[in-house]
């Protein structure tokens, strides 16, 4: 059981398409070895179709959903972007030891200005907020969240729903997070807030900007400085209007300008499917992402194939059906591949 096993697959995504490949299973790890045509070892069995690192939803709220449904729904990994940190830590710890549970990274509590969004929202418990007015307070909050295991810091800049930090405080928060190795994800909403986030050094927007049409110059600046988490489908859940159209237009120009897109749904916000959302994938394709672009969006950080993979039983051949092709994926534990395919 402990000896490594070599397997072949028709196609592998590892930040790029690798084609027919030889891979090695070692316990619950899967490693890419070589193109199949150049491999010297013989595969023990064949995995038909396409292998990816586990598909990731880069914007969820675990406190508002049933995390046990995610893996069966096609999502292997999630990034929680706001909730009670202690309860998220408990879920994350389970995902570390149980390959059938979802793998979790998290931001923990929202950092916001005193009285700022989402401090007035019924879905946001007090424990999910750190209202900070000074760099001393934000530094303490960032240190606390980092101590709990947060892998990024979530901030809110929502001038439509309350006060936001001034430029000096915003820059201080971003600098403090970066100084301890944590990227910053911003909820930017209201005139000019996405542009402020980009100027301050924010790494990722939690949503495609939807409250205004960005100028081409602003889109170019965003594309050069930060990534955008898509969250298109929350603007109507299939029954779309002006907000969806504005977001899709902004994202389409961001993609054309070379910007980096992350698949994210804001799961927990309204009637979204608890798993991979085909409507969000349709939105990514509409914004101009091809199969490689969507693969990069759903597998943002995975450079190895450990523990959990996403698998599609064939290879992509129809560019017009890219979204439905990704939606046909299944999350598999690496340890189960032999049982499934040998
Ligand atoms: Zn959210």
mmCIF file of C-alpha atoms and ligand atoms in Angstrom:
data_model
loop_
_atom_site.group_PDB
_atom_site.id
_atom_site.type_symbol
_atom_site.label_atom_id
_atom_site.label_comp_id
_atom_site.label_asym_id
_atom_site.label_seq_id
_atom_site.Cartn_x
_atom_site.Cartn_y
_atom_site.Cartn_z
ATOM 1 C CA UNK A 1 0.000 0.000 0.000
ATOM 2 C CA UNK A 2 2.761 2.437 0.789
ATOM 3 C CA UNK A 3 4.640 2.004 -2.510
ATOM 4 C CA UNK A 4 4.121 4.766 -5.048
ATOM 5 C CA UNK A 5 1.886 3.879 -8.010
ATOM 6 C CA UNK A 6 2.267 5.342 -11.502
ATOM 7 C CA UNK A 7 -0.874 6.280 -13.430
ATOM 8 C CA UNK A 8 -1.606 7.896 -16.777
ATOM 9 C CA UNK A 9 -4.201 10.541 -17.635
ATOM 10 C CA UNK A 10 -5.381 12.040 -20.923
ATOM 11 C CA UNK A 11 -4.982 15.662 -19.807
ATOM 12 C CA UNK A 12 -3.701 17.478 -16.718
ATOM 13 C CA UNK A 13 -4.033 21.146 -15.761
ATOM 14 C CA UNK A 14 -1.173 22.509 -13.649
ATOM 15 C CA UNK A 15 -1.230 26.208 -14.405
ATOM 16 C CA UNK A 16 -1.213 25.127 -18.086
ATOM 17 C CA UNK A 17 -2.341 22.114 -20.081
ATOM 18 C CA UNK A 18 0.205 19.275 -19.764
ATOM 19 C CA UNK A 19 -1.423 16.887 -22.259
ATOM 20 C CA UNK A 20 -1.299 13.082 -21.858
ATOM 21 C CA UNK A 21 0.770 12.597 -18.717
ATOM 22 C CA UNK A 22 2.325 10.144 -16.328
ATOM 23 C CA UNK A 23 1.603 10.871 -12.653
ATOM 24 C CA UNK A 24 2.572 9.231 -9.392
ATOM 25 C CA UNK A 25 0.266 8.491 -6.466
ATOM 26 C CA UNK A 26 2.023 8.396 -3.113
ATOM 27 C CA UNK A 27 -0.486 8.004 -0.281
ATOM 28 C CA UNK A 28 -2.867 10.952 -0.680
ATOM 29 C CA UNK A 29 -0.491 12.935 -2.899
ATOM 30 C CA UNK A 30 -0.570 12.991 -6.691
ATOM 31 C CA UNK A 31 2.449 14.363 -8.528
ATOM 32 C CA UNK A 32 2.932 15.065 -12.205
ATOM 33 C CA UNK A 33 5.962 13.160 -13.510
ATOM 34 C CA UNK A 34 6.356 13.570 -17.267
ATOM 35 C CA UNK A 35 4.589 13.712 -20.621
ATOM 36 C CA UNK A 36 3.315 10.203 -21.253
ATOM 37 C CA UNK A 37 5.257 9.887 -24.527
ATOM 38 C CA UNK A 38 8.527 10.632 -22.718
ATOM 39 C CA UNK A 39 7.872 8.588 -19.568
ATOM 40 C CA UNK A 40 10.157 5.699 -18.679
ATOM 41 C CA UNK A 41 7.914 4.184 -15.965
ATOM 42 C CA UNK A 42 4.835 2.148 -16.942
ATOM 43 C CA UNK A 43 1.447 3.269 -15.555
ATOM 44 C CA UNK A 44 -0.404 0.731 -13.410
ATOM 45 C CA UNK A 45 -3.786 2.092 -14.532
ATOM 46 C CA UNK A 46 -5.305 4.889 -16.627
ATOM 47 C CA UNK A 47 -7.468 7.799 -15.493
ATOM 48 C CA UNK A 48 -9.534 8.828 -18.530
ATOM 49 C CA UNK A 49 -10.237 12.514 -19.078
ATOM 50 C CA UNK A 50 -8.818 15.592 -17.355
ATOM 51 C CA UNK A 51 -7.278 16.076 -13.897
ATOM 52 C CA UNK A 52 -7.067 19.444 -12.101
ATOM 53 C CA UNK A 53 -6.153 20.592 -8.638
ATOM 54 C CA UNK A 54 -9.306 20.807 -6.532
ATOM 55 C CA UNK A 55 -11.706 23.475 -7.778
ATOM 56 C CA UNK A 56 -11.783 26.474 -5.448
ATOM 57 C CA UNK A 57 -14.529 28.958 -4.646
ATOM 58 C CA UNK A 58 -12.509 32.042 -3.653
ATOM 59 C CA UNK A 59 -15.443 33.815 -1.967
ATOM 60 C CA UNK A 60 -17.699 31.968 0.476
ATOM 61 C CA UNK A 61 -19.209 32.516 3.919
ATOM 62 C CA UNK A 62 -19.134 29.156 5.710
ATOM 63 C CA UNK A 63 -21.279 30.454 8.559
ATOM 64 C CA UNK A 64 -24.203 30.944 6.158
ATOM 65 C CA UNK A 65 -24.150 27.570 4.336
ATOM 66 C CA UNK A 66 -23.825 23.821 4.984
ATOM 67 C CA UNK A 67 -20.121 23.110 4.308
ATOM 68 C CA UNK A 68 -20.803 19.360 4.163
ATOM 69 C CA UNK A 69 -22.535 19.820 0.781
ATOM 70 C CA UNK A 70 -19.583 21.488 -0.981
ATOM 71 C CA UNK A 71 -17.472 18.496 -2.022
ATOM 72 C CA UNK A 72 -20.437 16.546 -3.434
ATOM 73 C CA UNK A 73 -21.375 19.769 -5.244
ATOM 74 C CA UNK A 74 -18.019 19.959 -7.024
ATOM 75 C CA UNK A 75 -16.027 22.335 -4.792
ATOM 76 C CA UNK A 76 -12.854 20.965 -3.165
ATOM 77 C CA UNK A 77 -11.476 24.144 -1.600
ATOM 78 C CA UNK A 78 -12.939 27.412 -0.390
ATOM 79 C CA UNK A 79 -11.720 30.759 0.816
ATOM 80 C CA UNK A 80 -13.984 32.167 3.517
ATOM 81 C CA UNK A 81 -14.126 35.954 3.177
ATOM 82 C CA UNK A 82 -15.881 36.918 6.379
ATOM 83 C CA UNK A 83 -17.344 35.220 9.423
ATOM 84 C CA UNK A 84 -16.799 34.280 13.032
ATOM 85 C CA UNK A 85 -13.143 33.196 13.069
ATOM 86 C CA UNK A 86 -13.374 30.609 15.852
ATOM 87 C CA UNK A 87 -16.084 28.562 14.132
ATOM 88 C CA UNK A 88 -14.234 28.749 10.793
ATOM 89 C CA UNK A 89 -11.066 27.430 12.475
ATOM 90 C CA UNK A 90 -12.981 24.380 13.709
ATOM 91 C CA UNK A 91 -14.170 23.622 10.156
ATOM 92 C CA UNK A 92 -10.706 24.206 8.725
ATOM 93 C CA UNK A 93 -9.161 21.759 11.174
ATOM 94 C CA UNK A 94 -11.596 19.051 10.062
ATOM 95 C CA UNK A 95 -10.701 19.664 6.401
ATOM 96 C CA UNK A 96 -7.040 19.152 7.236
ATOM 97 C CA UNK A 97 -7.520 15.589 8.455
ATOM 98 C CA UNK A 98 -10.514 14.444 6.379
ATOM 99 C CA UNK A 99 -9.952 14.348 2.602
ATOM 100 C CA UNK A 100 -13.699 13.996 2.065
ATOM 101 C CA UNK A 101 -14.328 17.380 3.751
ATOM 102 C CA UNK A 102 -13.769 20.703 2.024
ATOM 103 C CA UNK A 103 -10.318 22.317 2.373
ATOM 104 C CA UNK A 104 -10.563 25.788 3.889
ATOM 105 C CA UNK A 105 -8.563 28.986 3.917
ATOM 106 C CA UNK A 106 -10.028 32.049 5.545
ATOM 107 C CA UNK A 107 -9.823 35.746 6.196
ATOM 108 C CA UNK A 108 -11.827 35.564 9.400
ATOM 109 C CA UNK A 109 -13.434 38.751 10.615
ATOM 110 C CA UNK A 110 -14.182 41.742 8.382
ATOM 111 C CA UNK A 111 -12.017 44.788 9.074
ATOM 112 C CA UNK A 112 -14.087 47.931 8.632
ATOM 113 C CA UNK A 113 -14.381 51.537 9.753
ATOM 114 C CA UNK A 114 -16.451 52.120 12.934
ATOM 115 C CA UNK A 115 -20.084 51.804 11.847
ATOM 116 C CA UNK A 116 -18.973 50.604 8.403
ATOM 117 C CA UNK A 117 -20.396 47.784 6.311
ATOM 118 C CA UNK A 118 -21.402 45.108 7.279
ATOM 119 C CA UNK A 119 -21.788 46.176 10.938
ATOM 120 C CA UNK A 120 -25.483 46.957 10.327
ATOM 121 C CA UNK A 121 -26.333 43.646 8.627
ATOM 122 C CA UNK A 122 -28.334 40.944 10.407
ATOM 123 C CA UNK A 123 -26.242 38.174 8.800
ATOM 124 C CA UNK A 124 -22.993 39.529 10.284
ATOM 125 C CA UNK A 125 -22.542 38.509 13.953
ATOM 126 C CA UNK A 126 -20.489 40.863 16.143
ATOM 127 C CA UNK A 127 -17.760 38.231 16.302
ATOM 128 C CA UNK A 128 -17.340 38.516 12.513
ATOM 129 C CA UNK A 129 -16.413 42.233 12.682
ATOM 130 C CA UNK A 130 -13.399 44.249 13.756
ATOM 131 C CA UNK A 131 -14.352 47.936 13.590
ATOM 132 C CA UNK A 132 -11.052 49.792 13.641
ATOM 133 C CA UNK A 133 -10.331 53.513 13.526
ATOM 134 C CA UNK A 134 -6.571 53.725 14.054
ATOM 135 C CA UNK A 135 -3.489 51.859 12.812
ATOM 136 C CA UNK A 136 -2.970 50.658 16.383
ATOM 137 C CA UNK A 137 -6.408 49.010 16.357
ATOM 138 C CA UNK A 138 -6.031 47.540 12.858
ATOM 139 C CA UNK A 139 -2.582 46.204 13.702
ATOM 140 C CA UNK A 140 -3.993 44.420 16.737
ATOM 141 C CA UNK A 141 -6.869 42.945 14.711
ATOM 142 C CA UNK A 142 -4.544 41.739 11.944
ATOM 143 C CA UNK A 143 -2.256 40.154 14.531
ATOM 144 C CA UNK A 144 -5.198 38.399 16.178
ATOM 145 C CA UNK A 145 -6.509 36.997 12.871
ATOM 146 C CA UNK A 146 -3.065 35.926 11.741
ATOM 147 C CA UNK A 147 -2.650 34.123 15.059
ATOM 148 C CA UNK A 148 -5.839 32.170 14.344
ATOM 149 C CA UNK A 149 -4.481 31.090 10.946
ATOM 150 C CA UNK A 150 -6.011 33.609 8.553
ATOM 151 C CA UNK A 151 -4.299 33.520 5.147
ATOM 152 C CA UNK A 152 -5.597 36.903 3.983
ATOM 153 C CA UNK A 153 -7.260 39.998 5.440
ATOM 154 C CA UNK A 154 -10.754 41.055 4.330
ATOM 155 C CA UNK A 155 -11.527 44.763 4.407
ATOM 156 C CA UNK A 156 -14.684 46.619 3.437
ATOM 157 C CA UNK A 157 -14.829 49.868 1.485
ATOM 158 C CA UNK A 158 -18.569 50.318 1.027
ATOM 159 C CA UNK A 159 -19.403 54.010 0.810
ATOM 160 C CA UNK A 160 -23.009 53.161 -0.138
ATOM 161 C CA UNK A 161 -23.646 51.565 3.250
ATOM 162 C CA UNK A 162 -21.705 53.532 5.845
ATOM 163 C CA UNK A 163 -18.382 55.180 6.590
ATOM 164 C CA UNK A 164 -15.105 54.055 4.999
ATOM 165 C CA UNK A 165 -11.506 54.729 6.040
ATOM 166 C CA UNK A 166 -9.699 57.732 4.596
ATOM 167 C CA UNK A 167 -6.713 57.119 2.304
ATOM 168 C CA UNK A 168 -4.187 57.277 5.142
ATOM 169 C CA UNK A 169 -5.941 54.663 7.266
ATOM 170 C CA UNK A 170 -6.582 52.456 4.226
ATOM 171 C CA UNK A 171 -2.901 52.555 3.271
ATOM 172 C CA UNK A 172 -1.919 51.755 6.867
ATOM 173 C CA UNK A 173 -4.144 48.664 6.983
ATOM 174 C CA UNK A 174 -2.824 47.325 3.663
ATOM 175 C CA UNK A 175 0.765 47.974 4.694
ATOM 176 C CA UNK A 176 0.268 46.232 8.045
ATOM 177 C CA UNK A 177 -1.244 43.124 6.429
ATOM 178 C CA UNK A 178 1.507 42.923 3.827
ATOM 179 C CA UNK A 179 4.166 43.371 6.503
ATOM 180 C CA UNK A 180 3.056 40.073 8.087
ATOM 181 C CA UNK A 181 2.718 38.278 4.762
ATOM 182 C CA UNK A 182 -1.058 38.477 4.349
ATOM 183 C CA UNK A 183 -2.655 39.656 1.092
ATOM 184 C CA UNK A 184 -5.684 41.951 1.334
ATOM 185 C CA UNK A 185 -9.113 41.286 -0.187
ATOM 186 C CA UNK A 186 -11.479 44.256 -0.408
ATOM 187 C CA UNK A 187 -15.223 44.527 -0.693
ATOM 188 C CA UNK A 188 -15.328 47.719 -2.785
ATOM 189 C CA UNK A 189 -18.762 49.253 -3.376
ATOM 190 C CA UNK A 190 -19.736 52.794 -4.258
ATOM 191 C CA UNK A 191 -18.241 55.456 -6.514
ATOM 192 C CA UNK A 192 -14.463 55.234 -6.765
ATOM 193 C CA UNK A 193 -13.973 52.555 -4.102
ATOM 194 C CA UNK A 194 -12.528 49.914 -6.462
ATOM 195 C CA UNK A 195 -10.031 52.464 -7.749
ATOM 196 C CA UNK A 196 -9.117 53.419 -4.138
ATOM 197 C CA UNK A 197 -8.512 49.770 -3.367
ATOM 198 C CA UNK A 198 -6.181 49.434 -6.347
ATOM 199 C CA UNK A 199 -4.237 52.597 -5.452
ATOM 200 C CA UNK A 200 -3.754 51.437 -1.856
ATOM 201 C CA UNK A 201 -2.164 48.125 -2.868
ATOM 202 C CA UNK A 202 -5.130 45.803 -2.236
ATOM 203 C CA UNK A 203 -4.395 42.409 -3.821
ATOM 204 C CA UNK A 204 -7.882 41.171 -4.706
ATOM 205 C CA UNK A 205 -11.380 42.570 -5.082
ATOM 206 C CA UNK A 206 -14.008 40.343 -3.467
ATOM 207 C CA UNK A 207 -16.484 41.221 -6.242
ATOM 208 C CA UNK A 208 -16.354 42.395 -9.825
ATOM 209 C CA UNK A 209 -17.199 46.122 -9.490
ATOM 210 C CA UNK A 210 -20.896 46.545 -10.303
ATOM 211 C CA UNK A 211 -21.959 49.917 -8.914
ATOM 212 C CA UNK A 212 -20.470 51.926 -11.790
ATOM 213 C CA UNK A 213 -18.975 51.396 -15.229
ATOM 214 C CA UNK A 214 -15.208 51.758 -14.812
ATOM 215 C CA UNK A 215 -13.250 53.815 -17.343
ATOM 216 C CA UNK A 216 -10.856 51.943 -19.603
ATOM 217 C CA UNK A 217 -7.952 53.633 -17.786
ATOM 218 C CA UNK A 218 -9.262 52.415 -14.424
ATOM 219 C CA UNK A 219 -9.754 48.898 -15.815
ATOM 220 C CA UNK A 220 -6.171 48.898 -17.101
ATOM 221 C CA UNK A 221 -4.899 50.008 -13.678
ATOM 222 C CA UNK A 222 -6.924 47.335 -11.909
ATOM 223 C CA UNK A 223 -5.686 44.661 -14.339
ATOM 224 C CA UNK A 224 -2.089 45.648 -13.629
ATOM 225 C CA UNK A 225 -2.408 45.724 -9.845
ATOM 226 C CA UNK A 226 -4.969 43.273 -8.496
ATOM 227 C CA UNK A 227 -7.110 40.168 -9.116
ATOM 228 C CA UNK A 228 -10.906 40.195 -9.283
ATOM 229 C CA UNK A 229 -13.155 37.574 -7.700
ATOM 230 C CA UNK A 230 -16.009 37.188 -10.159
ATOM 231 C CA UNK A 231 -19.286 36.905 -8.121
ATOM 232 C CA UNK A 232 -21.392 37.739 -11.196
ATOM 233 C CA UNK A 233 -24.341 35.476 -10.452
ATOM 234 C CA UNK A 234 -25.363 37.217 -7.197
ATOM 235 C CA UNK A 235 -26.806 39.971 -9.401
ATOM 236 C CA UNK A 236 -30.048 38.110 -10.019
ATOM 237 C CA UNK A 237 -29.205 34.367 -9.792
ATOM 238 C CA UNK A 238 -29.979 33.915 -13.476
ATOM 239 C CA UNK A 239 -32.608 36.695 -13.659
ATOM 240 C CA UNK A 240 -30.150 39.446 -14.491
ATOM 241 C CA UNK A 241 -30.553 43.219 -14.813
ATOM 242 C CA UNK A 242 -28.459 46.367 -14.875
ATOM 243 C CA UNK A 243 -26.042 45.378 -12.056
ATOM 244 C CA UNK A 244 -25.119 42.143 -13.841
ATOM 245 C CA UNK A 245 -24.649 43.986 -17.126
ATOM 246 C CA UNK A 246 -22.357 46.560 -15.487
ATOM 247 C CA UNK A 247 -20.303 43.871 -13.724
ATOM 248 C CA UNK A 248 -20.002 41.743 -16.864
ATOM 249 C CA UNK A 249 -18.918 44.768 -18.904
ATOM 250 C CA UNK A 250 -16.261 45.663 -16.313
ATOM 251 C CA UNK A 251 -15.030 42.069 -16.086
ATOM 252 C CA UNK A 252 -14.942 41.627 -19.867
ATOM 253 C CA UNK A 253 -12.681 44.662 -20.249
ATOM 254 C CA UNK A 254 -10.579 43.528 -17.248
ATOM 255 C CA UNK A 255 -10.038 40.133 -18.949
ATOM 256 C CA UNK A 256 -9.180 41.828 -22.244
ATOM 257 C CA UNK A 257 -6.628 43.970 -20.383
ATOM 258 C CA UNK A 258 -4.942 40.825 -19.052
ATOM 259 C CA UNK A 259 -6.347 40.936 -15.515
ATOM 260 C CA UNK A 260 -6.376 37.871 -13.272
ATOM 261 C CA UNK A 261 -9.826 36.457 -12.458
ATOM 262 C CA UNK A 262 -10.722 34.142 -9.566
ATOM 263 C CA UNK A 263 -13.884 32.046 -9.590
ATOM 264 C CA UNK A 264 -15.925 33.110 -6.576
ATOM 265 C CA UNK A 265 -19.627 33.105 -5.834
ATOM 266 C CA UNK A 266 -20.150 34.874 -2.464
ATOM 267 C CA UNK A 267 -21.725 31.615 -1.341
ATOM 268 C CA UNK A 268 -24.080 32.305 1.544
ATOM 269 C CA UNK A 269 -25.407 35.439 -0.155
ATOM 270 C CA UNK A 270 -28.826 34.480 -1.528
ATOM 271 C CA UNK A 271 -30.072 31.377 -3.354
ATOM 272 C CA UNK A 272 -26.827 30.020 -4.803
ATOM 273 C CA UNK A 273 -26.178 26.299 -5.316
ATOM 274 C CA UNK A 274 -23.906 24.887 -2.576
ATOM 275 C CA UNK A 275 -21.197 23.730 -4.965
ATOM 276 C CA UNK A 276 -19.838 24.638 -8.371
ATOM 277 C CA UNK A 277 -22.267 27.181 -9.890
ATOM 278 C CA UNK A 278 -22.661 26.672 -13.643
ATOM 279 C CA UNK A 279 -24.198 30.146 -14.026
ATOM 280 C CA UNK A 280 -20.997 31.695 -12.599
ATOM 281 C CA UNK A 281 -18.979 29.648 -15.112
ATOM 282 C CA UNK A 282 -21.252 30.871 -17.917
ATOM 283 C CA UNK A 283 -20.513 34.410 -16.742
ATOM 284 C CA UNK A 284 -16.754 33.792 -16.842
ATOM 285 C CA UNK A 285 -17.041 32.483 -20.398
ATOM 286 C CA UNK A 286 -19.176 35.508 -21.343
ATOM 287 C CA UNK A 287 -16.430 37.766 -19.961
ATOM 288 C CA UNK A 288 -14.017 36.224 -22.455
ATOM 289 C CA UNK A 289 -12.277 33.461 -20.504
ATOM 290 C CA UNK A 290 -11.508 30.360 -22.574
ATOM 291 C CA UNK A 291 -11.004 26.895 -21.056
ATOM 292 C CA UNK A 292 -7.490 27.759 -19.861
ATOM 293 C CA UNK A 293 -8.741 31.026 -18.363
ATOM 294 C CA UNK A 294 -11.569 29.301 -16.509
ATOM 295 C CA UNK A 295 -9.173 26.599 -15.293
ATOM 296 C CA UNK A 296 -6.883 29.302 -13.886
ATOM 297 C CA UNK A 297 -9.898 30.921 -12.195
ATOM 298 C CA UNK A 298 -11.145 27.725 -10.505
ATOM 299 C CA UNK A 299 -7.647 26.464 -9.581
ATOM 300 C CA UNK A 300 -5.994 29.700 -8.460
ATOM 301 C CA UNK A 301 -3.168 28.512 -6.236
ATOM 302 C CA UNK A 302 -2.761 24.777 -6.652
ATOM 303 C CA UNK A 303 0.581 23.801 -8.127
ATOM 304 C CA UNK A 304 0.530 20.249 -6.804
ATOM 305 C CA UNK A 305 -2.341 17.786 -6.819
ATOM 306 C CA UNK A 306 -2.376 16.683 -3.205
ATOM 307 C CA UNK A 307 -5.316 15.141 -1.349
ATOM 308 C CA UNK A 308 -8.243 16.282 -3.529
ATOM 309 C CA UNK A 309 -8.482 16.692 -7.268
ATOM 310 C CA UNK A 310 -11.208 17.779 -9.637
ATOM 311 C CA UNK A 311 -11.831 15.380 -12.508
ATOM 312 C CA UNK A 312 -13.751 15.612 -15.776
ATOM 313 C CA UNK A 313 -14.330 12.330 -17.597
ATOM 314 C CA UNK A 314 -13.252 13.646 -21.007
ATOM 315 C CA UNK A 315 -11.119 16.398 -22.515
ATOM 316 C CA UNK A 316 -12.361 19.815 -23.636
ATOM 317 C CA UNK A 317 -13.141 19.864 -27.335
ATOM 318 C CA UNK A 318 -16.057 22.309 -27.756
ATOM 319 C CA UNK A 319 -15.181 25.938 -26.941
ATOM 320 C CA UNK A 320 -18.879 26.839 -27.012
ATOM 321 C CA UNK A 321 -19.591 24.390 -24.179
ATOM 322 C CA UNK A 322 -16.743 25.321 -21.833
ATOM 323 C CA UNK A 323 -18.951 26.264 -18.867
ATOM 324 C CA UNK A 324 -21.000 23.056 -18.988
ATOM 325 C CA UNK A 325 -17.790 21.050 -19.401
ATOM 326 C CA UNK A 326 -16.338 22.474 -16.166
ATOM 327 C CA UNK A 327 -19.718 21.963 -14.481
ATOM 328 C CA UNK A 328 -19.492 18.224 -15.273
ATOM 329 C CA UNK A 329 -16.524 17.878 -12.886
ATOM 330 C CA UNK A 330 -16.352 15.733 -9.772
ATOM 331 C CA UNK A 331 -14.143 16.133 -6.687
ATOM 332 C CA UNK A 332 -12.167 12.958 -5.951
ATOM 333 C CA UNK A 333 -9.844 12.063 -3.101
ATOM 334 C CA UNK A 334 -6.448 11.076 -4.485
ATOM 335 C CA UNK A 335 -6.513 8.040 -2.190
ATOM 336 C CA UNK A 336 -9.646 6.789 -3.983
ATOM 337 C CA UNK A 337 -8.270 6.845 -7.551
ATOM 338 C CA UNK A 338 -6.989 3.267 -7.530
ATOM 339 C CA UNK A 339 -10.305 1.963 -6.284
ATOM 340 C CA UNK A 340 -12.163 3.977 -8.943
ATOM 341 C CA UNK A 341 -10.007 3.362 -11.999
ATOM 342 C CA UNK A 342 -7.636 0.403 -11.528
HETATM 343 ZN ZN1 LIG B 1 -19.175 37.967 0.677
#
